[in-house]
Amino acid sequence: MNSNQQIPKIIPIVPIKNKVLLPGLVLRFQVGRKDTVQLMQKIYRATDNRESKHIVGCIPLKPPPVSENDDVAVNKSSSTLPFNPLSSNSKKVTENKNVNDSSSLSLTQPSDLHHFGCAARIVRLEKTVGGGFMAVVEGIVRIRVDSYVKLEPYLEAEITSFPEPVLPKDDQELQDLAISLKSTGRELLSMLQDLKLPTPLLTQLQKFIDGAAAGPLADLLISTLESTYEEKLHILDAVELKTRMLRAIDLLTRQIHILKISQKIHSTVEGKLSKKQREFYLRQQMAAIKDELGERDDSSTEDDDVTDLAKRLKEAGLSPEAEKAAQRELKRIKRMHPTQAEYQVVRTYLEWLSEIPWSKFTSDILDIEKARQQLDDDHYGLQTVKKRVLEYLAVLKLKEDMKGPILCLLGPPGVGKTSLGKSIANALGRKFHRISLGGVRDEAEIRGHRRTYIGAMPGLIAQALRRVAVSNPVILLDEIDKVGHLSNHGDPSAALLEVLDPEQNNSFNDHYLNVPLDLSKVLFIATANNVDSITAPLLDRMELISLPGYTFDEKINIAQRHLLPKQIASHGLGPGHVKISDEIMLKIASGYTREAGVRSLEREIAGVCRSKAVEYADAKDKSNVEKYNGEIELGDLERILGVEKYEDEVAERASKPGVVTGLAWTSSGSGGILFIEATQMAGKGNLQLTGKLGEVIKESAQIALSWVRTHAYHLGITTTSTESLYFSERDIHIHFPAGAINKDGPSAGVALATALVSLFTHKRVQPTTAMTGEITLRGQVLSVGGIKEKVIAAHRAGIKRVILPVGNRKDVQGDVPERIRKDIEFVYAKNVFEVLSSAFEGQQVWIGPIVEMESR
Ligand code: ADP
């Protein structure tokens, strides 16, 4: 940087847009204009990409008319920002990408160019990807263009250069001005430092002030600190030292003023503002800044948002309480800024309020004949259930309220509880929603969390209403027996009680919504697998309708009428594309499924349809559809569904001493048969029990053993009535296979006693004979639950004879389908003796009179 360097009289001209190069400063810019590119190419070739000594004249373009140029907007915006006194060219190297922008390929006209400029040395020149150049130039000396001597291929001009004047020592006025310039510069810098702007540049400038000559100092300060394009041009034009210093001092002083004022405003305002207000004030400022920069994202969004919410709330027809809450929250949200965390919370709440169907209803179709038709169309059999449902609907029609008991469909999985609920909704013309209660442990899941919780949500009931968008749907409370109660998260079953209580449920309180919800128009239907695990108060609210499971006969009918057509359609096939005869269907049901319901059966049928769909599509591709055959043959089954999974449970089992078939009722509500195996070995009189047994069933085993030991002589086990050695020198092990399934309950008592007698006496029981019943120590047989499910399961398993407690006779006659009663022989026993007589089919089981038992 040497202002005394010889500058040629005629030099090439580089027009510069938007920036002003001053002596002593460095500027970097892209070159894209056609004329300048040609100039740079020439220089580039001449210098062979090394540092060049080439001198060019950097002449700024004249500032465009204020109105329509975006550059002006940039300048304007930067000058209005009070806290950004350093302009973007805040380094000695100033960067300017738009200079000589490639956007304009036309030649520059001399008339577009300013009069003054700066002679500069090209410090670096690099080719850019687009075919242009990136140039770094260092300003040397002010120049004035006297005339342009060449316009093409690039401009060349005759110039006068103005080497930097030396400050005359004897000119007091100029000396004073120089001192004034320095102190003003220092003051501004120290104010900037107070603002703690993170820039090492300030320190550099500070050092520079002390040593610099007045002229270059003015240039440096003005180009580095905040100033507009015009102001910079003004300094460029000030060849004379005095004028330049005066203009610089003027600009710096103005800057100091602006800073002072904004600091003052800042501190007074700050003092008065609370934290909240300050946040608001800063946000306003941020919005103003964004506005200036044109970055403001649609400024009216949040207004629109709230107005929109208010409109939706109005349309929602809120209840008076909800209306009050909505108004209160609307008022709050209007005062908030959308970026506040609370804003979103309130907004979500209002959204929920607006989406609860406060006053939306569907109108009921209360046509009993139509309902009957619908139920019959959707489900095969289930006569008692359908009858009860129709009665319920009839009462509903006459009474026009829902204050009856809640229907609870009770039965094992897959017997059609859910689909029955759906078809009730269809019959009534109501919307349907299923809430799965399995595993609900937390009261808040039913009732929602209070809004003070982070991430609070309304409960399942409110969610269901929002989903169906009407306030009189049919809601199926699925698996109500699986809902937890009395945990440390409140009592969900108590919350359900409130939901189901007709006296209370017109004002159900969801903790999140916190306004009463009217559930009195909702038709609730519950389902359960197991009546034992429903809490007593809930049970009290409900009327149980039992769906015990299907016989094979019923399964085949259900499959042919409903499951198969449904699966055919859902696999994109047409009627007749899959044909399964009853015989094959029975094979599928018995060989591939073992269940009370028809869910697995439906899955297996789907498997068959899938396989047929492939065949059909294949045939279609090969254009020989006429060869396709939808009929399923017995031989196809293994290919399609794999090897049979289940064999006939009992038919092939050989009878063995110590093994007895019991009837069980699993926790999922389905019945099943269960084998009890007893064995003995030399030992010390211990009893070992295995097979995942609960306390009650273990006690049953103890009771059975005690009873057998008591009557060992009369049962023909010991030879004298006083013999004690027999049991003390052997251990007994009883096992219940299917060892992974939990088993409990008293109903295996008779089977246990029979198994022990069989073991000790070597008498066998036919595997097709099954039994259930509780025993007392004295040998009485007490009635047990779940008879219908057990008998149906026994029938499926191929049992021919069932031994039951006398007390259960009424269950067989009342509940068990006629068809099954025809297939199975029922034997009713009062005591263990009668059980044994029947089990061993007339073989002698007792020696001597049976005095003791009969006396009871
Ligand atoms: P659950 O709710 O009792 O577990 P689902 O209602 O899910 O059982 O029934 C399983 C499948 O069996 C459904 O596709 C259902 O339509 C069908 N289904 C069950 N019972 C019958 C029936 N009696 N008639 C026709 N389809 C039935």
Short mmCIF file of N, CA and C in Angstrom, two decimals, residues 32-119:
data_model
loop_
_atom_site.label_atom_id
_atom_site.label_comp_id
_atom_site.label_asym_id
_atom_site.label_seq_id
_atom_site.Cartn_x
_atom_site.Cartn_y
_atom_site.Cartn_z
N GLY A 32 -18.18 -10.92 -13.18
CA GLY A 32 -19.06 -11.66 -14.07
C GLY A 32 -19.44 -10.89 -15.31
N ARG A 33 -19.35 -9.57 -15.23
CA ARG A 33 -19.72 -8.79 -16.42
C ARG A 33 -18.78 -9.07 -17.56
N LYS A 34 -19.37 -9.10 -18.75
CA LYS A 34 -18.61 -9.51 -19.94
C LYS A 34 -17.32 -8.69 -20.11
N ASP A 35 -17.47 -7.36 -20.02
CA ASP A 35 -16.29 -6.51 -20.28
C ASP A 35 -15.19 -6.74 -19.25
N THR A 36 -15.59 -6.79 -17.98
CA THR A 36 -14.59 -6.96 -16.94
C THR A 36 -13.95 -8.34 -17.01
N VAL A 37 -14.77 -9.35 -17.37
CA VAL A 37 -14.21 -10.69 -17.49
C VAL A 37 -13.11 -10.69 -18.55
N GLN A 38 -13.37 -10.00 -19.65
CA GLN A 38 -12.35 -9.96 -20.71
C GLN A 38 -11.07 -9.30 -20.23
N LEU A 39 -11.25 -8.25 -19.44
CA LEU A 39 -10.09 -7.57 -18.88
C LEU A 39 -9.31 -8.51 -17.97
N MET A 40 -10.07 -9.20 -17.11
CA MET A 40 -9.42 -10.08 -16.15
C MET A 40 -8.72 -11.25 -16.84
N GLN A 41 -9.36 -11.72 -17.92
CA GLN A 41 -8.74 -12.82 -18.67
C GLN A 41 -7.37 -12.40 -19.19
N LYS A 42 -7.34 -11.20 -19.66
CA LYS A 42 -6.08 -10.69 -20.21
C LYS A 42 -5.01 -10.62 -19.12
N ILE A 43 -5.45 -10.06 -17.98
CA ILE A 43 -4.51 -9.92 -16.86
C ILE A 43 -4.06 -11.30 -16.39
N TYR A 44 -5.05 -12.22 -16.32
CA TYR A 44 -4.79 -13.57 -15.84
C TYR A 44 -3.73 -14.25 -16.70
N ARG A 45 -3.93 -14.12 -18.02
CA ARG A 45 -2.96 -14.74 -18.93
C ARG A 45 -1.57 -14.11 -18.78
N ALA A 46 -1.58 -12.81 -18.62
CA ALA A 46 -0.31 -12.08 -18.56
C ALA A 46 0.46 -12.42 -17.29
N THR A 47 -0.25 -12.64 -16.22
CA THR A 47 0.45 -12.85 -14.94
C THR A 47 0.69 -14.31 -14.65
N ASP A 48 0.09 -15.17 -15.49
CA ASP A 48 0.25 -16.60 -15.28
C ASP A 48 -0.12 -16.99 -13.85
N ASN A 49 -1.17 -16.40 -13.42
CA ASN A 49 -1.76 -16.74 -12.13
C ASN A 49 -0.88 -16.42 -10.91
N ARG A 50 0.20 -15.70 -11.17
CA ARG A 50 0.97 -15.30 -10.00
C ARG A 50 0.52 -13.92 -9.57
N GLU A 51 1.00 -13.46 -8.45
CA GLU A 51 0.65 -12.10 -8.01
C GLU A 51 0.96 -11.12 -9.13
N SER A 52 0.08 -10.24 -9.40
CA SER A 52 0.33 -9.31 -10.50
C SER A 52 0.60 -7.92 -9.95
N LYS A 53 1.18 -7.16 -10.78
CA LYS A 53 1.41 -5.77 -10.41
C LYS A 53 0.44 -4.87 -11.15
N HIS A 54 -0.55 -5.54 -11.75
CA HIS A 54 -1.47 -4.78 -12.61
C HIS A 54 -2.28 -3.77 -11.83
N ILE A 55 -2.40 -2.61 -12.41
CA ILE A 55 -3.16 -1.55 -11.77
C ILE A 55 -4.46 -1.37 -12.54
N VAL A 56 -5.56 -1.32 -11.80
CA VAL A 56 -6.85 -1.03 -12.44
C VAL A 56 -7.49 0.13 -11.68
N GLY A 57 -8.48 0.72 -12.29
CA GLY A 57 -9.24 1.78 -11.60
C GLY A 57 -10.57 1.22 -11.16
N CYS A 58 -10.78 1.15 -9.84
CA CYS A 58 -12.06 0.65 -9.35
C CYS A 58 -13.02 1.82 -9.20
N ILE A 59 -14.01 1.86 -10.09
CA ILE A 59 -14.94 2.99 -10.07
C ILE A 59 -16.33 2.50 -9.67
N PRO A 60 -16.89 3.07 -8.59
CA PRO A 60 -18.23 2.63 -8.17
C PRO A 60 -19.29 3.06 -9.18
N LEU A 61 -20.32 2.23 -9.27
CA LEU A 61 -21.47 2.62 -10.08
C LEU A 61 -22.21 3.73 -9.35
N LYS A 62 -22.86 4.56 -10.12
CA LYS A 62 -23.65 5.62 -9.47
C LYS A 62 -24.77 4.97 -8.67
N PRO A 63 -25.10 5.55 -7.52
CA PRO A 63 -26.20 4.96 -6.75
C PRO A 63 -27.50 5.03 -7.55
N PRO A 64 -28.25 3.97 -7.58
CA PRO A 64 -29.48 3.96 -8.37
C PRO A 64 -30.55 4.85 -7.73
N PRO A 65 -31.57 5.20 -8.49
CA PRO A 65 -32.66 5.98 -7.92
C PRO A 65 -33.25 5.22 -6.73
N VAL A 66 -33.60 5.94 -5.68
CA VAL A 66 -33.93 5.33 -4.40
C VAL A 66 -35.04 4.27 -4.46
N SER A 67 -36.05 4.52 -5.26
CA SER A 67 -37.26 3.70 -5.13
C SER A 67 -37.09 2.22 -5.47
N GLU A 68 -36.56 1.91 -6.65
CA GLU A 68 -36.77 0.54 -7.10
C GLU A 68 -35.55 -0.37 -7.02
N ASN A 69 -34.57 0.03 -6.28
CA ASN A 69 -33.41 -0.85 -6.25
C ASN A 69 -33.26 -1.54 -4.92
N ASP A 70 -33.07 -2.84 -5.00
CA ASP A 70 -33.00 -3.62 -3.75
C ASP A 70 -31.75 -3.28 -2.93
N ASP A 71 -30.70 -2.82 -3.64
CA ASP A 71 -29.49 -2.46 -2.90
C ASP A 71 -29.78 -1.37 -1.89
N VAL A 72 -30.67 -0.51 -2.30
CA VAL A 72 -31.02 0.58 -1.40
C VAL A 72 -31.70 0.02 -0.16
N ALA A 73 -32.53 -0.96 -0.44
CA ALA A 73 -33.22 -1.56 0.69
C ALA A 73 -32.22 -2.16 1.66
N VAL A 74 -31.20 -2.80 1.13
CA VAL A 74 -30.19 -3.39 2.00
C VAL A 74 -29.53 -2.30 2.84
N ASN A 75 -29.17 -1.24 2.18
CA ASN A 75 -28.53 -0.16 2.92
C ASN A 75 -29.43 0.39 4.00
N LYS A 76 -30.68 0.58 3.59
CA LYS A 76 -31.64 1.16 4.51
C LYS A 76 -31.78 0.27 5.74
N SER A 77 -31.91 -1.02 5.45
CA SER A 77 -32.15 -1.90 6.58
C SER A 77 -30.96 -1.89 7.52
N SER A 78 -29.77 -1.91 6.97
CA SER A 78 -28.65 -1.98 7.87
C SER A 78 -28.50 -0.69 8.67
N SER A 79 -28.89 0.41 8.08
CA SER A 79 -28.69 1.66 8.82
C SER A 79 -29.74 1.83 9.91
N THR A 80 -30.83 1.11 9.82
CA THR A 80 -31.84 1.29 10.85
C THR A 80 -31.62 0.37 12.03
N LEU A 81 -30.68 -0.53 11.90
CA LEU A 81 -30.46 -1.43 13.02
C LEU A 81 -29.55 -0.74 14.04
N PRO A 82 -30.08 -0.44 15.20
CA PRO A 82 -29.29 0.33 16.13
C PRO A 82 -28.09 -0.44 16.68
N PHE A 83 -28.20 -1.75 16.78
CA PHE A 83 -27.13 -2.47 17.44
C PHE A 83 -26.19 -3.15 16.48
N ASN A 84 -26.17 -2.68 15.29
CA ASN A 84 -25.25 -3.31 14.35
C ASN A 84 -24.42 -2.24 13.66
N PRO A 85 -23.60 -1.57 14.45
CA PRO A 85 -22.89 -0.43 13.90
C PRO A 85 -21.76 -0.86 12.96
N LEU A 86 -21.41 -2.10 13.02
CA LEU A 86 -20.36 -2.53 12.08
C LEU A 86 -21.03 -3.03 10.82
N SER A 87 -20.69 -2.45 9.75
CA SER A 87 -21.35 -2.90 8.54
C SER A 87 -20.74 -4.21 8.09
N SER A 88 -21.30 -4.78 7.07
CA SER A 88 -20.88 -6.12 6.70
C SER A 88 -19.45 -6.15 6.16
N ASN A 89 -18.96 -5.04 5.70
CA ASN A 89 -17.57 -5.05 5.24
C ASN A 89 -16.64 -4.78 6.41
N SER A 90 -16.88 -5.52 7.48
CA SER A 90 -16.25 -5.15 8.72
C SER A 90 -14.81 -5.62 8.85
N LYS A 91 -14.24 -6.15 7.80
CA LYS A 91 -12.83 -6.47 7.86
C LYS A 91 -12.11 -5.60 6.86
N LYS A 92 -10.82 -5.63 7.01
CA LYS A 92 -10.09 -4.86 6.02
C LYS A 92 -10.31 -5.46 4.64
N VAL A 93 -10.47 -6.77 4.64
CA VAL A 93 -10.83 -7.39 3.38
C VAL A 93 -12.34 -7.34 3.31
N THR A 94 -12.84 -6.66 2.36
CA THR A 94 -14.29 -6.58 2.28
C THR A 94 -14.76 -7.51 1.20
N GLU A 95 -15.86 -8.10 1.47
CA GLU A 95 -16.34 -9.14 0.57
C GLU A 95 -17.58 -8.64 -0.13
N ASN A 96 -17.63 -8.89 -1.38
CA ASN A 96 -18.80 -8.44 -2.09
C ASN A 96 -19.06 -9.33 -3.28
N LYS A 97 -20.06 -10.16 -3.10
CA LYS A 97 -20.29 -11.17 -4.13
C LYS A 97 -20.99 -10.60 -5.36
N ASN A 98 -21.72 -9.50 -5.12
CA ASN A 98 -22.54 -9.04 -6.22
C ASN A 98 -21.83 -8.08 -7.17
N VAL A 99 -20.64 -7.75 -6.77
CA VAL A 99 -19.93 -6.82 -7.62
C VAL A 99 -19.71 -7.47 -8.98
N ASN A 100 -19.93 -6.71 -10.00
CA ASN A 100 -19.75 -7.21 -11.35
C ASN A 100 -20.49 -8.52 -11.57
N ASP A 101 -21.62 -8.51 -11.04
CA ASP A 101 -22.46 -9.69 -11.05
C ASP A 101 -22.66 -10.22 -12.47
N SER A 102 -22.66 -11.50 -12.59
CA SER A 102 -22.82 -12.08 -13.92
C SER A 102 -24.22 -11.87 -14.46
N SER A 103 -25.11 -11.42 -13.55
CA SER A 103 -26.48 -11.24 -14.01
C SER A 103 -26.57 -10.26 -15.17
N SER A 104 -25.63 -9.31 -15.17
CA SER A 104 -25.70 -8.36 -16.26
C SER A 104 -24.55 -8.60 -17.23
N LEU A 105 -24.88 -9.01 -18.42
CA LEU A 105 -23.82 -9.31 -19.38
C LEU A 105 -23.57 -8.14 -20.33
N SER A 106 -24.35 -7.11 -20.17
CA SER A 106 -24.17 -5.97 -21.07
C SER A 106 -22.92 -5.19 -20.68
N LEU A 107 -22.46 -4.37 -21.57
CA LEU A 107 -21.28 -3.56 -21.29
C LEU A 107 -21.67 -2.38 -20.41
N THR A 108 -20.72 -1.97 -19.59
CA THR A 108 -21.02 -0.85 -18.71
C THR A 108 -20.87 0.47 -19.47
N GLN A 109 -21.83 1.33 -19.28
CA GLN A 109 -21.76 2.64 -19.91
C GLN A 109 -21.04 3.61 -18.97
N PRO A 110 -20.16 4.47 -19.50
CA PRO A 110 -19.47 5.46 -18.67
C PRO A 110 -20.46 6.32 -17.87
N SER A 111 -21.64 6.53 -18.47
CA SER A 111 -22.59 7.40 -17.77
C SER A 111 -23.12 6.78 -16.48
N ASP A 112 -22.97 5.40 -16.34
CA ASP A 112 -23.44 4.74 -15.11
C ASP A 112 -22.42 4.89 -13.98
N LEU A 113 -21.24 5.38 -14.33
CA LEU A 113 -20.16 5.32 -13.35
C LEU A 113 -19.94 6.65 -12.64
N HIS A 114 -19.52 6.49 -11.41
CA HIS A 114 -19.21 7.65 -10.57
C HIS A 114 -17.96 8.35 -11.13
N HIS A 115 -17.76 9.59 -10.72
CA HIS A 115 -16.62 10.36 -11.21
C HIS A 115 -15.31 9.94 -10.58
N PHE A 116 -15.38 9.72 -9.25
CA PHE A 116 -14.17 9.38 -8.51
C PHE A 116 -14.08 7.89 -8.28
N GLY A 117 -12.87 7.46 -8.05
CA GLY A 117 -12.69 6.05 -7.76
C GLY A 117 -11.36 5.85 -7.08
N CYS A 118 -10.90 4.60 -7.16
CA CYS A 118 -9.66 4.31 -6.46
C CYS A 118 -8.80 3.41 -7.35
N ALA A 119 -7.56 3.85 -7.57
CA ALA A 119 -6.65 2.99 -8.31
C ALA A 119 -6.29 1.83 -7.40
#
